[in-house]
XYZ file of N, CA and C in Angstrom:
201
model
N -82.937 -19.344 -29.280
C -82.838 -20.568 -28.875
C -83.971 -20.426 -27.623
N -84.416 -21.781 -27.837
C -85.776 -21.869 -26.847
C -85.206 -22.280 -25.294
N -85.808 -21.660 -24.239
C -85.434 -21.650 -23.111
C -86.136 -23.150 -22.434
N -84.811 -23.658 -21.831
C -85.141 -25.022 -21.119
C -85.909 -25.034 -20.045
N -86.522 -25.948 -19.596
C -87.266 -26.031 -18.477
C -86.522 -26.409 -17.232
N -85.274 -26.728 -17.428
C -84.564 -27.592 -16.556
C -82.996 -26.623 -16.708
N -82.206 -26.797 -15.721
C -80.768 -26.293 -15.873
C -79.674 -27.624 -16.239
N -79.152 -27.365 -17.202
C -78.199 -28.269 -17.748
C -77.439 -28.997 -16.690
N -76.705 -28.059 -15.879
C -75.870 -28.482 -14.861
C -76.383 -29.492 -13.620
N -77.837 -29.232 -13.405
C -78.325 -29.674 -12.340
C -78.568 -31.260 -12.608
N -78.170 -32.205 -11.923
C -78.537 -33.537 -12.135
C -77.899 -34.180 -13.655
N -76.684 -33.526 -14.036
C -76.135 -33.711 -15.261
C -75.455 -35.330 -15.173
N -74.845 -35.536 -13.890
C -74.147 -36.677 -13.559
C -75.063 -37.831 -13.649
N -76.550 -37.607 -12.819
C -77.410 -38.633 -12.903
C -77.756 -38.877 -14.189
N -77.998 -37.868 -15.237
C -78.354 -38.180 -16.617
C -77.448 -39.126 -17.243
N -76.282 -38.606 -17.043
C -75.191 -39.388 -17.772
C -75.219 -40.777 -17.253
N -75.303 -41.079 -16.212
C -75.381 -42.279 -15.600
C -76.260 -43.338 -16.253
N -77.516 -42.665 -16.453
C -78.513 -43.294 -17.396
C -78.497 -43.398 -18.526
N -77.910 -42.500 -19.208
C -77.526 -42.514 -20.651
C -76.324 -43.543 -20.949
N -75.436 -43.815 -19.896
C -74.335 -44.935 -20.018
C -74.659 -46.355 -19.570
N -75.855 -46.530 -19.162
C -76.439 -47.880 -18.823
C -76.320 -48.211 -17.392
N -76.171 -47.178 -16.500
C -75.917 -47.615 -15.118
C -77.003 -47.264 -14.355
N -78.300 -46.868 -14.850
C -79.525 -46.594 -14.330
C -79.224 -45.287 -13.366
N -79.706 -45.521 -12.106
C -79.456 -44.324 -11.088
C -78.225 -44.741 -10.161
N -77.399 -45.642 -10.504
C -76.070 -45.695 -9.537
C -75.224 -44.914 -10.105
N -75.027 -43.658 -9.763
C -73.929 -42.764 -10.059
C -72.662 -43.188 -9.354
N -72.584 -43.783 -8.119
C -71.539 -44.023 -7.452
C -70.709 -44.909 -8.053
N -71.279 -46.084 -8.618
C -70.630 -47.048 -9.527
C -70.113 -46.282 -10.833
N -71.027 -45.467 -11.645
C -70.236 -44.898 -12.711
C -69.216 -43.833 -12.233
N -69.210 -43.134 -11.161
C -68.149 -42.654 -10.517
C -67.035 -43.473 -10.455
N -67.112 -44.326 -9.829
C -65.949 -45.256 -9.557
C -65.176 -45.915 -10.539
N -66.131 -46.103 -11.654
C -65.581 -46.752 -13.039
C -64.720 -45.858 -13.626
N -65.128 -44.267 -13.742
C -64.735 -43.421 -14.475
C -63.202 -43.035 -13.905
N -63.329 -43.107 -12.289
C -61.810 -42.915 -11.810
C -60.945 -43.828 -11.974
N -61.355 -45.443 -11.724
C -60.617 -46.248 -12.075
C -59.693 -46.553 -13.416
N -60.755 -46.133 -14.556
C -60.616 -46.424 -16.062
C -60.011 -44.953 -16.513
N -59.932 -43.992 -15.952
C -59.788 -42.606 -16.823
C -58.456 -42.694 -17.369
N -57.540 -43.428 -16.793
C -56.083 -43.602 -17.692
C -56.249 -44.521 -18.982
N -57.062 -45.343 -19.140
C -57.314 -45.940 -20.014
C -58.210 -45.332 -21.610
N -58.917 -44.338 -20.572
C -59.800 -43.341 -21.634
C -61.013 -43.885 -22.030
N -61.796 -45.319 -21.751
C -62.827 -45.725 -22.109
C -63.387 -46.460 -20.866
N -64.822 -46.400 -20.876
C -65.741 -46.952 -19.902
C -65.885 -48.581 -20.484
N -66.074 -49.415 -19.642
C -66.385 -50.922 -19.958
C -67.241 -50.957 -21.395
N -68.173 -50.256 -21.530
C -69.281 -50.060 -22.447
C -68.808 -49.552 -23.759
N -67.348 -49.295 -23.922
C -66.771 -48.558 -24.900
C -66.949 -46.972 -24.958
N -67.706 -46.361 -24.130
C -67.995 -44.923 -24.243
C -66.629 -44.266 -23.765
N -66.203 -43.272 -24.386
C -64.863 -42.274 -24.279
C -65.212 -41.604 -22.659
N -64.098 -41.354 -22.159
C -64.184 -40.768 -20.792
C -63.270 -39.327 -21.060
N -64.126 -38.166 -20.822
C -63.662 -36.776 -21.280
C -63.490 -36.388 -19.699
N -62.566 -35.191 -20.055
C -62.170 -34.471 -18.990
C -63.272 -34.199 -18.108
N -64.337 -33.429 -18.630
C -65.354 -33.113 -17.841
C -66.231 -34.265 -17.021
N -66.395 -35.411 -17.522
C -66.684 -36.630 -17.069
C -65.759 -36.783 -15.833
N -64.544 -36.729 -15.792
C -63.469 -36.950 -14.750
C -63.856 -36.078 -13.688
N -64.040 -34.761 -13.963
C -64.095 -33.858 -13.093
C -65.597 -34.036 -12.214
N -66.658 -34.220 -12.953
C -67.972 -34.626 -12.451
C -67.914 -35.750 -11.353
N -66.987 -37.103 -11.689
C -66.775 -38.062 -11.105
C -66.190 -37.815 -9.752
N -64.930 -36.793 -9.964
C -64.467 -36.378 -8.745
C -65.465 -35.944 -7.533
N -66.100 -35.147 -8.028
C -66.927 -34.500 -6.944
C -67.872 -35.346 -6.563
N -68.275 -36.311 -7.149
C -69.331 -37.572 -6.629
C -68.544 -38.260 -5.581
N -67.077 -38.691 -5.901
C -66.433 -39.477 -4.799
C -66.072 -38.526 -3.734
N -66.015 -37.400 -3.877
C -65.525 -36.655 -2.814
C -66.902 -36.084 -2.073
N -67.890 -36.146 -2.695
C -69.318 -35.927 -1.711
C -69.778 -37.026 -1.023
N -68.875 -38.279 -0.856
C -69.351 -39.260 -0.296
C -68.854 -38.938 1.260
N -67.946 -38.204 0.932
C -67.201 -37.567 2.509
C -68.032 -36.636 3.015
N -69.168 -35.825 2.349
C -69.740 -34.962 2.983
C -70.496 -35.283 4.477
N -70.448 -34.478 5.388
C -71.250 -34.868 6.408
C -72.714 -34.648 6.376
N -73.488 -35.348 6.791
C -74.847 -35.185 6.865
C -75.385 -34.491 7.566
């Protein structure tokens, strides 16, 4: 397997936001995931996975980090 030039975990949520049509707005994607996790789908019809919920929870909690 070829070595990647980047770490798959670093920037994963930002990449996911771009793929799902949210641009660079990771906060909006995280909010939507947390609101709609019980329904299991985003407004664009994409399935919400447990890993997406875990990453979204981190983004929501990161808002509270002290700068």
